[in-house]
Amino acid sequence: MKENKGNPLHLSSLNHISLVCKSVDESTHFYQNVLGFVPVRRPGSFTFDGAWLFGHGIGIHLLQSEDPKSMPKKTVINPKDNHISFQCENMGTVEKKLGEMEIEYVRQRVEEGGVNVDQLFFHDPDGFMVEICNCDNLPVIPLTGEMGLIKTGDYHEVKAVHVELAERMRKVRRVYFFYYDFHNTITEKHEFKYVAERIVAQYVFNEKGSHGGTEYGVLRNLVHLKHMPG
């Protein structure tokens, strides 16, 4: 493959992760009630069983296995295995909740330059690895000359932008959960949260993007905290 640098495909964000599962219902329950994802509408033209969920800025697309009995079952929790990782606000709270839900997990700590990163690893119903961490403690420092995007000396500026975006996302989450409470039905709640998260994620991480709906203008104002609840 011909070498390319930078962002040759002009990618903007991660859209979704697709997972084949033994039971769509069991996996939906896990991602909804353990990881906080929300079921959302999937295309009605699909002729195969599955489910779509959305949360934390990404989608999880579940696909029903055509031969569930042949799927391997992983029992050993190996942090070096393929996994998806989620940042959390409080590791102690996560560990306590995992214990209450009787979910087996493995704890690990990474120490780098005086910075500690705690990690908790556990499996979804099909043995796919999930990690919960406070990885934001560890700064993202580009290798010198790598990708030709960021000079090593610009690290502090990059970190400042990262912190600002994280803070804006926290404030936005407070806003849409506040307004979320005013939607009465379960369907309305799911629709509102889905639209809000997608629009907010697009706005915060891709300000030059466009969206043609009235909701975008409303959420844009919320991002600027013009209607911030106390």
CSV table of C-alpha atoms in Angstrom, one decimal:
chain,number,residue,atom,x,y,z
A,1,MET,CA,0.0,0.0,0.0
A,2,LYS,CA,1.3,3.4,-0.9
A,3,GLU,CA,2.3,5.5,2.1
A,4,ASN,CA,0.1,8.4,3.1
A,5,LYS,CA,0.4,10.9,5.9
A,6,GLY,CA,-2.2,13.0,7.7
A,7,ASN,CA,-5.8,12.2,7.1
A,8,PRO,CA,-6.0,11.1,3.4
A,9,LEU,CA,-9.6,9.8,3.8
A,10,HIS,CA,-10.8,13.0,5.6
A,11,LEU,CA,-12.3,11.0,8.4
A,12,SER,CA,-14.2,13.0,11.0
A,13,SER,CA,-15.3,10.6,13.8
A,14,LEU,CA,-16.0,7.0,14.8
A,15,ASN,CA,-19.6,6.2,13.9
A,16,HIS,CA,-20.3,2.8,15.2
A,17,ILE,CA,-18.9,-0.6,16.2
A,18,SER,CA,-20.6,-3.7,14.9
A,19,LEU,CA,-20.7,-6.9,17.0
A,20,VAL,CA,-22.1,-10.4,16.1
A,21,CYS,CA,-23.8,-11.9,19.1
A,22,LYS,CA,-25.5,-15.1,20.2
A,23,SER,CA,-28.6,-13.3,21.5
A,24,VAL,CA,-29.5,-9.8,20.4
A,25,ASP,CA,-31.9,-9.5,23.4
A,26,GLU,CA,-29.2,-10.5,25.9
A,27,SER,CA,-26.6,-8.2,24.4
A,28,THR,CA,-29.0,-5.3,24.1
A,29,HIS,CA,-29.8,-5.7,27.8
A,30,PHE,CA,-26.1,-5.6,28.6
A,31,TYR,CA,-25.2,-2.5,26.6
A,32,GLN,CA,-28.3,-0.7,27.7
A,33,ASN,CA,-28.3,-1.5,31.5
A,34,VAL,CA,-24.6,-1.9,32.1
A,35,LEU,CA,-23.0,0.6,29.8
A,36,GLY,CA,-25.8,3.1,29.4
A,37,PHE,CA,-26.5,2.9,25.7
A,38,VAL,CA,-30.0,3.7,24.4
A,39,PRO,CA,-31.8,1.5,21.8
A,40,VAL,CA,-32.5,3.5,18.6
A,41,ARG,CA,-34.4,2.8,15.4
A,42,ARG,CA,-32.6,0.7,12.7
A,43,PRO,CA,-33.6,0.6,9.0
A,44,GLY,CA,-36.8,-1.3,8.5
A,45,SER,CA,-35.5,-2.6,5.2
A,46,PHE,CA,-33.1,-4.9,7.0
A,47,THR,CA,-34.0,-8.5,6.6
A,48,PHE,CA,-31.8,-9.9,9.3
A,49,ASP,CA,-32.2,-9.7,13.1
A,50,GLY,CA,-30.2,-7.1,15.0
A,51,ALA,CA,-30.4,-4.0,17.2
A,52,TRP,CA,-28.9,-0.5,17.1
A,53,LEU,CA,-27.9,1.4,20.3
A,54,PHE,CA,-26.3,4.8,20.7
A,55,GLY,CA,-24.4,6.4,23.6
A,56,HIS,CA,-21.3,8.2,24.6
A,57,GLY,CA,-20.9,9.6,21.1
A,58,ILE,CA,-20.8,6.3,19.2
A,59,GLY,CA,-23.2,3.6,18.0
A,60,ILE,CA,-23.2,-0.1,18.8
A,61,HIS,CA,-24.8,-2.3,16.1
A,62,LEU,CA,-25.6,-5.8,17.2
A,63,LEU,CA,-26.0,-8.6,14.7
A,64,GLN,CA,-27.7,-11.9,15.5
A,65,SER,CA,-25.3,-14.8,14.7
A,66,GLU,CA,-26.6,-17.3,12.1
A,67,ASP,CA,-25.1,-20.1,14.1
A,68,PRO,CA,-25.0,-19.1,17.8
A,69,LYS,CA,-23.8,-22.5,19.0
A,70,SER,CA,-20.6,-22.2,17.0
A,71,MET,CA,-19.5,-18.9,18.6
A,72,PRO,CA,-16.6,-19.4,20.9
A,73,LYS,CA,-17.0,-18.4,24.5
A,74,LYS,CA,-14.2,-16.5,26.2
A,75,THR,CA,-13.9,-17.1,29.9
A,76,VAL,CA,-10.5,-15.7,30.7
A,77,ILE,CA,-10.3,-11.9,31.0
A,78,ASN,CA,-7.2,-10.9,29.1
A,79,PRO,CA,-6.5,-7.1,29.0
A,80,LYS,CA,-4.3,-7.7,25.9
A,81,ASP,CA,-7.3,-9.0,23.9
A,82,ASN,CA,-9.3,-6.9,21.5
A,83,HIS,CA,-11.5,-4.5,23.4
A,84,ILE,CA,-13.4,-1.2,23.4
A,85,SER,CA,-12.6,1.3,26.1
A,86,PHE,CA,-14.8,3.9,27.8
A,87,GLN,CA,-13.6,6.9,29.9
A,88,CYS,CA,-15.4,7.3,33.2
A,89,GLU,CA,-15.8,10.0,35.8
A,90,ASN,CA,-15.1,7.9,38.9
A,91,MET,CA,-13.3,4.5,38.9
A,92,GLY,CA,-14.4,3.8,42.5
A,93,THR,CA,-18.1,4.1,41.5
A,94,VAL,CA,-17.7,1.9,38.5
A,95,GLU,CA,-15.9,-0.8,40.5
A,96,LYS,CA,-18.7,-0.7,43.1
A,97,LYS,CA,-21.4,-1.0,40.5
A,98,LEU,CA,-19.7,-3.9,38.8
A,99,GLY,CA,-19.6,-5.7,42.1
A,100,GLU,CA,-23.3,-5.0,42.8
A,101,MET,CA,-24.1,-6.4,39.3
A,102,GLU,CA,-21.9,-9.4,40.0
A,103,ILE,CA,-19.9,-8.8,36.9
A,104,GLU,CA,-16.5,-10.4,37.0
A,105,TYR,CA,-13.7,-8.0,36.2
A,106,VAL,CA,-9.9,-7.6,36.2
A,107,ARG,CA,-8.2,-4.5,37.6
A,108,GLN,CA,-5.0,-3.1,36.2
A,109,ARG,CA,-2.9,0.0,36.7
A,110,VAL,CA,-0.6,1.8,34.3
A,111,GLU,CA,2.1,4.1,35.7
A,112,GLU,CA,3.9,6.5,33.4
A,113,GLY,CA,5.9,9.5,34.4
A,114,GLY,CA,4.2,9.9,37.7
A,115,VAL,CA,0.7,9.5,36.2
A,116,ASN,CA,-1.5,6.6,37.2
A,117,VAL,CA,-4.2,5.2,34.9
A,118,ASP,CA,-6.6,2.7,36.4
A,119,GLN,CA,-8.4,0.1,34.2
A,120,LEU,CA,-11.2,-2.3,34.7
A,121,PHE,CA,-11.7,-5.1,32.2
A,122,PHE,CA,-14.8,-7.4,31.8
A,123,HIS,CA,-16.7,-9.3,29.1
A,124,ASP,CA,-20.0,-8.6,27.4
A,125,PRO,CA,-22.3,-11.7,27.1
A,126,ASP,CA,-20.3,-13.0,24.1
A,127,GLY,CA,-16.9,-12.6,25.6
A,128,PHE,CA,-16.1,-9.3,23.8
A,129,MET,CA,-13.8,-7.3,26.1
A,130,VAL,CA,-14.9,-4.0,27.6
A,131,GLU,CA,-12.6,-1.6,29.4
A,132,ILE,CA,-13.5,1.2,31.8
A,133,CYS,CA,-10.7,3.6,32.6
A,134,ASN,CA,-9.5,7.1,33.6
A,135,CYS,CA,-7.2,7.2,30.6
A,136,ASP,CA,-7.6,11.0,30.3
A,137,ASN,CA,-5.0,11.2,33.1
A,138,LEU,CA,-2.4,10.1,30.6
A,139,PRO,CA,-1.6,12.9,28.1
A,140,VAL,CA,-1.6,12.2,24.4
A,141,ILE,CA,1.8,13.1,23.1
A,142,PRO,CA,2.4,12.7,19.4
A,143,LEU,CA,5.7,11.1,18.3
A,144,THR,CA,8.2,13.6,16.9
A,145,GLY,CA,7.5,14.0,13.2
A,146,GLU,CA,4.7,11.4,13.2
A,147,MET,CA,1.8,12.2,10.8
A,148,GLY,CA,3.2,15.7,10.3
A,149,LEU,CA,0.3,17.2,12.2
A,150,ILE,CA,1.5,18.4,15.5
A,151,LYS,CA,4.9,19.6,16.6
A,152,THR,CA,6.1,18.2,19.9
A,153,GLY,CA,6.4,21.7,21.3
A,154,ASP,CA,2.7,22.2,20.8
A,155,TYR,CA,1.7,19.5,23.3
A,156,HIS,CA,0.4,21.9,26.0
A,157,GLU,CA,-1.8,23.7,23.5
A,158,VAL,CA,-3.2,20.4,22.3
A,159,LYS,CA,-3.9,19.3,25.8
A,160,ALA,CA,-5.7,22.6,26.6
A,161,VAL,CA,-8.0,22.1,23.6
A,162,HIS,CA,-8.7,18.5,24.7
A,163,VAL,CA,-9.6,19.7,28.2
A,164,GLU,CA,-11.8,22.4,26.8
A,165,LEU,CA,-13.8,20.0,24.6
A,166,ALA,CA,-14.2,17.5,27.5
A,167,GLU,CA,-15.6,20.3,29.7
A,168,ARG,CA,-18.0,21.4,27.0
A,169,MET,CA,-19.2,17.9,26.5
A,170,ARG,CA,-19.9,17.6,30.3
A,171,LYS,CA,-21.9,20.8,30.3
A,172,VAL,CA,-23.8,19.7,27.2
A,173,ARG,CA,-24.7,16.4,28.8
A,174,ARG,CA,-26.1,18.3,31.8
A,175,VAL,CA,-28.2,20.3,29.4
A,176,TYR,CA,-29.8,17.6,27.4
A,177,PHE,CA,-30.4,15.4,30.4
A,178,PHE,CA,-32.2,18.4,32.0
A,179,TYR,CA,-34.5,18.8,28.9
A,180,TYR,CA,-34.7,15.0,28.5
A,181,ASP,CA,-36.8,14.9,31.7
A,182,PHE,CA,-39.5,16.9,30.1
A,183,HIS,CA,-40.2,14.2,27.5
A,184,ASN,CA,-42.9,12.0,28.8
A,185,THR,CA,-42.8,8.7,26.8
A,186,ILE,CA,-40.1,6.2,26.5
A,187,THR,CA,-40.1,6.6,22.7
A,188,GLU,CA,-39.7,10.4,23.0
A,189,LYS,CA,-36.9,10.0,25.5
A,190,HIS,CA,-35.0,7.7,23.2
A,191,GLU,CA,-35.6,9.9,20.1
A,192,PHE,CA,-34.5,13.1,22.0
A,193,LYS,CA,-31.4,11.5,23.5
A,194,TYR,CA,-30.4,10.0,20.2
A,195,VAL,CA,-30.8,13.3,18.3
A,196,ALA,CA,-29.2,15.4,21.0
A,197,GLU,CA,-26.1,13.2,21.3
A,198,ARG,CA,-25.5,13.0,17.5
A,199,ILE,CA,-25.9,16.7,17.0
A,200,VAL,CA,-23.9,17.7,20.0
A,201,ALA,CA,-21.1,15.3,19.1
A,202,GLN,CA,-21.0,16.7,15.6
A,203,TYR,CA,-21.0,20.3,16.8
A,204,VAL,CA,-18.4,20.0,19.5
A,205,PHE,CA,-15.9,17.9,17.5
A,206,ASN,CA,-16.6,19.3,14.0
A,207,GLU,CA,-17.7,22.9,14.3
A,208,LYS,CA,-17.5,23.4,10.5
A,209,GLY,CA,-20.0,20.6,9.9
A,210,SER,CA,-23.6,21.4,8.9
A,211,HIS,CA,-26.9,20.1,10.0
A,212,GLY,CA,-30.2,21.2,8.4
A,213,GLY,CA,-32.6,20.7,11.3
A,214,THR,CA,-34.2,23.1,13.8
A,215,GLU,CA,-32.8,20.8,16.5
A,216,TYR,CA,-29.3,21.8,15.5
A,217,GLY,CA,-29.9,25.5,16.2
A,218,VAL,CA,-31.4,24.7,19.6
A,219,LEU,CA,-28.6,22.4,20.6
A,220,ARG,CA,-26.0,24.9,19.2
A,221,ASN,CA,-27.5,27.5,21.6
A,222,LEU,CA,-27.3,25.0,24.4
A,223,VAL,CA,-23.7,24.3,23.7
A,224,HIS,CA,-23.0,28.0,24.2
A,225,LEU,CA,-24.9,27.7,27.6
A,226,LYS,CA,-27.5,30.4,26.7
A,227,HIS,CA,-30.2,28.2,28.3
A,228,MET,CA,-28.0,26.4,30.9
A,229,PRO,CA,-30.1,25.1,33.9
A,230,GLY,CA,-28.7,26.1,37.2
